Coordinates of N, CA and C in Angstrom, one line a residue:
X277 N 148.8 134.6 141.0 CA 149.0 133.4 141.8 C 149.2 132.2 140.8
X278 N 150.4 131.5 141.2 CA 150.5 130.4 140.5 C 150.5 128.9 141.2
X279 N 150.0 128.2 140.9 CA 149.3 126.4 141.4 C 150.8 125.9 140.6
X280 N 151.9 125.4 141.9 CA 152.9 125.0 141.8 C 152.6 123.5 141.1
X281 N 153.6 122.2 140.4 CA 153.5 120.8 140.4 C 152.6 120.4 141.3
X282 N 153.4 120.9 142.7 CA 153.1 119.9 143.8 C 151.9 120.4 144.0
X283 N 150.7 121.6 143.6 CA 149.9 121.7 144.5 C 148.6 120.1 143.4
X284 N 149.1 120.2 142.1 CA 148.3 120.0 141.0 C 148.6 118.6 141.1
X285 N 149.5 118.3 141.3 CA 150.0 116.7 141.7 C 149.1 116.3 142.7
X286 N 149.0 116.6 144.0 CA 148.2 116.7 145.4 C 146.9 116.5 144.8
X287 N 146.4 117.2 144.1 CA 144.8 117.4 144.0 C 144.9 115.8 143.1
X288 N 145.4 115.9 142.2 CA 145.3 114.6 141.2 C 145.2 113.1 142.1
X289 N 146.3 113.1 142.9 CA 146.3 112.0 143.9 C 145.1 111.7 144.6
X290 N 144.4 112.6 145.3 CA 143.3 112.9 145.9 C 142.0 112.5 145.0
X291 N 142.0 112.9 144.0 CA 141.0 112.5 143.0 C 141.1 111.0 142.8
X292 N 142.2 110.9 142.5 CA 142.1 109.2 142.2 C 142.1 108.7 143.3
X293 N 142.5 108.8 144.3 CA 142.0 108.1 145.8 C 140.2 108.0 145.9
X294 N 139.5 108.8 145.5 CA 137.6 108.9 145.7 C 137.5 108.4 144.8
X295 N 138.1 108.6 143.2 CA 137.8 107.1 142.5 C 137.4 106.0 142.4
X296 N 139.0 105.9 143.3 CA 139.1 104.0 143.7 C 138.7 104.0 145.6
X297 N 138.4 105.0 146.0 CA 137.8 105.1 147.6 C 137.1 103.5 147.9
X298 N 136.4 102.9 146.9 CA 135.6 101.4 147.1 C 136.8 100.2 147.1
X299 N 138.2 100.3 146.8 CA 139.1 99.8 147.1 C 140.2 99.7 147.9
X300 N 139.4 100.2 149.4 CA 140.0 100.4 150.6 C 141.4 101.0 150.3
X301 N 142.9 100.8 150.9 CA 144.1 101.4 150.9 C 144.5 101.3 149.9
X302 N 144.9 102.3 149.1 CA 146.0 102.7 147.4 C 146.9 102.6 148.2
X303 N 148.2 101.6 146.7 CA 149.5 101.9 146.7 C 149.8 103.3 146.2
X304 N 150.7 103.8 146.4 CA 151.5 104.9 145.9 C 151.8 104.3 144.4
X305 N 152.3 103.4 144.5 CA 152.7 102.5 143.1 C 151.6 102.5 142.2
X306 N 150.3 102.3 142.4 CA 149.1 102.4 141.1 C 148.7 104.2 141.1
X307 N 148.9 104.5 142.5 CA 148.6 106.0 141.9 C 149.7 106.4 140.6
X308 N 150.8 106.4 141.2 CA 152.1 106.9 140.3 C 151.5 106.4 139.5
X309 N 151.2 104.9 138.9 CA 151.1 104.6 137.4 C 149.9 105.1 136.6
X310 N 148.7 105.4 137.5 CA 147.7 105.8 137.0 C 147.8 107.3 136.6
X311 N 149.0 107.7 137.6 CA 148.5 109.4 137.0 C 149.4 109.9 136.5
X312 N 150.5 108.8 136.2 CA 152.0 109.2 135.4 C 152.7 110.2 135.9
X313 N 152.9 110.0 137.5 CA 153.5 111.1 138.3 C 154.5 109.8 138.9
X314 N 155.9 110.8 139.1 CA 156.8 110.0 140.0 C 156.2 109.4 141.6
X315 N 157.2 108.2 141.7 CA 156.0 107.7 143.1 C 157.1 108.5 143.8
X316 N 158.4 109.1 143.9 CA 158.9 109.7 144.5 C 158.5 110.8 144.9
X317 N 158.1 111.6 143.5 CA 157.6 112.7 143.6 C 155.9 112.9 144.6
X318 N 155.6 111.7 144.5 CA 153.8 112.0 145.5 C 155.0 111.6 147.1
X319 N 155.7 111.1 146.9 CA 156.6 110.4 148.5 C 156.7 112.2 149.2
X320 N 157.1 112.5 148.1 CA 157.3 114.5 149.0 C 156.2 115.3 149.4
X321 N 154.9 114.4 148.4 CA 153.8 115.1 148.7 C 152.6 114.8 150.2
X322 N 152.9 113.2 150.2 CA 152.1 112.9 151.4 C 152.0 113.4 152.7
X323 N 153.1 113.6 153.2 CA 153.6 114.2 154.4 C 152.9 115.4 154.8
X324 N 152.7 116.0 153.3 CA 151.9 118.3 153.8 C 150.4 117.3 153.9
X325 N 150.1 116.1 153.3 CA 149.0 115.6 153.1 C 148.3 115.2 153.9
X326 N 149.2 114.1 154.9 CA 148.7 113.5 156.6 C 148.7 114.9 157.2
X327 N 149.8 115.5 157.4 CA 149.6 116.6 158.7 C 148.5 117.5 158.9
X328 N 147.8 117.6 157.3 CA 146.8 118.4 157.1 C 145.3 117.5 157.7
X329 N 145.4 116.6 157.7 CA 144.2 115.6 158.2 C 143.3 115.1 156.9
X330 N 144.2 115.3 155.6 CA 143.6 114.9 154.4 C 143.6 113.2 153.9
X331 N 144.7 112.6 154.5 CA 145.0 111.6 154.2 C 145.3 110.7 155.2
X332 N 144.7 109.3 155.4 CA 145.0 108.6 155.8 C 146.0 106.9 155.3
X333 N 146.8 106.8 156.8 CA 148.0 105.8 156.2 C 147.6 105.0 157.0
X334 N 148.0 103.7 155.9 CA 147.9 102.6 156.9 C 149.0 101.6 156.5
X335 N 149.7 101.4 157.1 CA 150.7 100.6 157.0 C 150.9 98.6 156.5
X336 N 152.0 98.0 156.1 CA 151.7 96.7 156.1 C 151.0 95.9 155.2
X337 N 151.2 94.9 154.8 CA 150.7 93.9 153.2 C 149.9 94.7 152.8
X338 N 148.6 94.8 153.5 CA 147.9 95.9 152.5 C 147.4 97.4 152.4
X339 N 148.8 97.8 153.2 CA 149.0 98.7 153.3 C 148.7 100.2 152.3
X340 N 148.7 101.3 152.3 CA 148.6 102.4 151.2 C 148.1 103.2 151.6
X341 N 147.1 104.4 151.1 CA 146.6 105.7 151.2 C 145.2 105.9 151.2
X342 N 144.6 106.5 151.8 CA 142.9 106.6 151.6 C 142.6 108.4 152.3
X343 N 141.4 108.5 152.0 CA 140.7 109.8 151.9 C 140.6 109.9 153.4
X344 N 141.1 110.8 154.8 CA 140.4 110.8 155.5 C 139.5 111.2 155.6
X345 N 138.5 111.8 155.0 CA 137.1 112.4 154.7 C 135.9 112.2 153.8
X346 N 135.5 112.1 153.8 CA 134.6 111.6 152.2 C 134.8 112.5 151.0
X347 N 135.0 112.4 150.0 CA 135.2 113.4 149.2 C 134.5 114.8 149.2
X348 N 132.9 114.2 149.2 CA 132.4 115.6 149.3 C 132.2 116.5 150.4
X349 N 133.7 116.3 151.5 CA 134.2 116.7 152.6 C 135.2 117.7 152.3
X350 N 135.9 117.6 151.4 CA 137.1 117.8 151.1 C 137.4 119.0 150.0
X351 N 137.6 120.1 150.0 CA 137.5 120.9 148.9 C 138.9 121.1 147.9
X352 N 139.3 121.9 146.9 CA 140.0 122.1 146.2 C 141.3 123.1 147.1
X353 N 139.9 124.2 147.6 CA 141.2 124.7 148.5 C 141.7 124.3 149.9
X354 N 140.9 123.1 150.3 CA 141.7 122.2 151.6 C 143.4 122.3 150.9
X355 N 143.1 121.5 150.1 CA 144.1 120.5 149.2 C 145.0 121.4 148.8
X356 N 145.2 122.7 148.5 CA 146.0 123.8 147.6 C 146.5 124.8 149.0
X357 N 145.9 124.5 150.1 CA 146.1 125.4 151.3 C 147.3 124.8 152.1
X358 N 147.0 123.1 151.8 CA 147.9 121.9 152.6 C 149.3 122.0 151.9
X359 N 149.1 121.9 150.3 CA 150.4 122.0 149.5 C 151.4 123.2 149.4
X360 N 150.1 124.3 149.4 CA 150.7 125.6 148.6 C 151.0 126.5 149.8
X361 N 150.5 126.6 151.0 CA 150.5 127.3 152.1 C 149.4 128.0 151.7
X362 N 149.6 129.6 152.1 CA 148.4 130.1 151.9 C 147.7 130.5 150.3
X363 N 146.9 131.1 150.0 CA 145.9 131.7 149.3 C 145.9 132.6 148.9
X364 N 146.6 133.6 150.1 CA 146.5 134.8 149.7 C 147.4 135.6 148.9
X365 N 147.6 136.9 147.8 CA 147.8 137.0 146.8 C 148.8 138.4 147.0
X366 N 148.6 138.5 148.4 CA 149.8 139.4 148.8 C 149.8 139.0 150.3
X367 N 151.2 139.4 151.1 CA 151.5 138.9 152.5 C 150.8 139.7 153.4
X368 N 150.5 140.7 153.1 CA 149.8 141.4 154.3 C 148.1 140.3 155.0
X369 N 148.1 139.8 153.9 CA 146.4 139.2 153.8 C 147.1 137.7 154.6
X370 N 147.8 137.3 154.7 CA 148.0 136.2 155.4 C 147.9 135.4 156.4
X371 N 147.8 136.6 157.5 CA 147.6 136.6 159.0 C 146.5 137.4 159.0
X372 N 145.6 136.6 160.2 CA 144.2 137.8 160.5 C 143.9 138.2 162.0
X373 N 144.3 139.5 162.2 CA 144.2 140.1 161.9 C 145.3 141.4 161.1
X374 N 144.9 141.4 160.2 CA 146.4 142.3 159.2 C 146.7 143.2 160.1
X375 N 148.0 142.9 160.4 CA 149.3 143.5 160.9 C 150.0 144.7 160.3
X376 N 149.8 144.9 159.2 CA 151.1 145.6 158.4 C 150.4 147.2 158.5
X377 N 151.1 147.8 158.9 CA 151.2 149.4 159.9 C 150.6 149.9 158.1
X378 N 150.7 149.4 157.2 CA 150.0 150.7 156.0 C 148.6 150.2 155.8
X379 N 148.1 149.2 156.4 CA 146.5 148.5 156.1 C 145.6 149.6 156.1
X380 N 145.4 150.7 157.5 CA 144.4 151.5 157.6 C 144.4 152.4 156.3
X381 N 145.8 153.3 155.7 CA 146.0 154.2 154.7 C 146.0 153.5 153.6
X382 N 146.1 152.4 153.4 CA 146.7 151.6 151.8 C 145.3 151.5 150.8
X383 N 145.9 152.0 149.5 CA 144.4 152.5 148.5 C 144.5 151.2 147.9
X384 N 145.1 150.3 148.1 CA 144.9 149.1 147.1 C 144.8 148.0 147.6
X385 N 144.6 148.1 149.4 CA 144.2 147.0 149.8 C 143.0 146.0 149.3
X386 N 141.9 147.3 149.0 CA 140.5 146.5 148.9 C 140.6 145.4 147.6
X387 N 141.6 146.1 146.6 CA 141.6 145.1 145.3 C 142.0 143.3 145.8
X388 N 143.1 143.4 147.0 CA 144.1 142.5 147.1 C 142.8 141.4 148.4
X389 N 141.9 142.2 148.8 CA 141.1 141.8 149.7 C 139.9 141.1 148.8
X390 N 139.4 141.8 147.8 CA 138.3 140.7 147.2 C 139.0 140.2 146.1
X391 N 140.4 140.1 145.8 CA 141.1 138.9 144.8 C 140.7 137.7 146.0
X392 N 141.0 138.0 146.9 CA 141.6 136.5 148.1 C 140.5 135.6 148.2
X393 N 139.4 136.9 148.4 CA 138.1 136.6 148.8 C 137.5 135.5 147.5
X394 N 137.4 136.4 146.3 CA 136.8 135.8 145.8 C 137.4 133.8 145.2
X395 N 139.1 133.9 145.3 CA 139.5 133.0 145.1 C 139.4 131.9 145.8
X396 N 139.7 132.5 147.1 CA 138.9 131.3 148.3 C 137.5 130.8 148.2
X397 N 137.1 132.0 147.8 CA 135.3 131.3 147.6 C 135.1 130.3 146.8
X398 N 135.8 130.7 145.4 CA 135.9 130.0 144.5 C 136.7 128.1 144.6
X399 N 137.6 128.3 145.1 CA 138.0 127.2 145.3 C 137.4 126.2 146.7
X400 N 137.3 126.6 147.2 CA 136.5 126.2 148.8 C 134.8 125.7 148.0
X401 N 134.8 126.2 147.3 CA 133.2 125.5 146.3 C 133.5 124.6 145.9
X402 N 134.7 123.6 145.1 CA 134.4 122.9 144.6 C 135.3 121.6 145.5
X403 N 134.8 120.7 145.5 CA 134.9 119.5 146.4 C 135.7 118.2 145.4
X404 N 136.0 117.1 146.7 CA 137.0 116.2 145.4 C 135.8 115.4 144.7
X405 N 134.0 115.3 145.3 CA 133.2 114.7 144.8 C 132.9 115.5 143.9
X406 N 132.9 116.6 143.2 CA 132.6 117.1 142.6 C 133.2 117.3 141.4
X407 N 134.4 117.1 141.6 CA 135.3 116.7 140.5 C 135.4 115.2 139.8
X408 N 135.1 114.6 140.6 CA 134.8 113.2 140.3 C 133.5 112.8 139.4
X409 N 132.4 113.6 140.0 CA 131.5 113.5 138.9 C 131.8 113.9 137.7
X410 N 132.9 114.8 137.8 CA 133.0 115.6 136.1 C 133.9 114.8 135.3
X411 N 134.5 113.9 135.9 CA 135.4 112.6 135.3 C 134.7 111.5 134.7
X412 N 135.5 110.7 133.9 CA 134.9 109.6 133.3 C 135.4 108.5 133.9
X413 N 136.5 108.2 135.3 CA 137.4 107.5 135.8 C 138.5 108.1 135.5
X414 N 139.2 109.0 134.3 CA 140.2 108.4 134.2 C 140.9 110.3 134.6
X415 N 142.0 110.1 135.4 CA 142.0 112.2 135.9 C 143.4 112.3 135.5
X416 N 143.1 113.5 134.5 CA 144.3 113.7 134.1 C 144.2 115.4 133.4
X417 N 144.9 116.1 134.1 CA 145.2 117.8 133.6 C 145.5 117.8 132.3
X418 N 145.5 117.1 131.7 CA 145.9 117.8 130.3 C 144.9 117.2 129.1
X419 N 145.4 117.5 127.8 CA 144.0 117.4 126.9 C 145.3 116.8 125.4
X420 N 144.6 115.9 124.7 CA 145.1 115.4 123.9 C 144.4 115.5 122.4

């Protein structure tokens, strides 16, 4: 499994939103400049972001973006499920209940069943408060 731009972009935005959460609606404009991401590029990302019930908009002078949840509401794999679609690490695992006519006979399902498992668990643990505490304010994926 690979965590596309947009899923890592999404999560980053989100972080910095519980950051600055004490200053009611973000522009798109300070996020872009804060997290050195195109404001275009977050413009493609909001949309998987509202529909998912992650983000709230509010329109007009003071217009911008905010958390619809409290952070420590909100997990890593909300955020990566909204962007990325699913989680799981082959298509049979997708839909529940598994459909696909070799599930009963198949010797390698169980591997592809606790990859999913364990990665959902894993991600579903950590929260955008929880990331936030491991920040010093400033969120940024890479290392200098």
């Amino acid at each position: 499994m690979k965590i596309s731009t947009k899923g890592r972009y999404a999560l980053r935005m989100l972080v910095d939103l519980a950051i600055h959460s004490d200053e009611g609606f973000i522009s798109l404009k300070d996020i872009a400049e804060r997290q050195d991401i195109s404001k275009k590029y977050l413009e493609q990302i909001v949309p998987m972001l509202n529909k998912s019930g992650i983000l709230r908009t509010n329109r007009g002078n003071r217009g911008g973006y905010a958390l619809a949840k409290n952070a420590s509401e909100l997990t890593v794999g909300d955020v990566l499920r909204a962007t990325e679609g699913s989680l799981a690490p082959v298509s049979c695992l997708e839909y529940e209940p598994n459909d696909c006519p070799r599930s009963e006979i198949c010797c390698t399902l169980f591997i592809w069943e606790g990859l999913y498992k364990a990665v959902t668990n894993y991600l579903d643990s950590i929260t955008l408060q929880d990331i936030v505490e491991r920040t010093d304010g400033s969120v940024n994926d890479y290392c200098i």
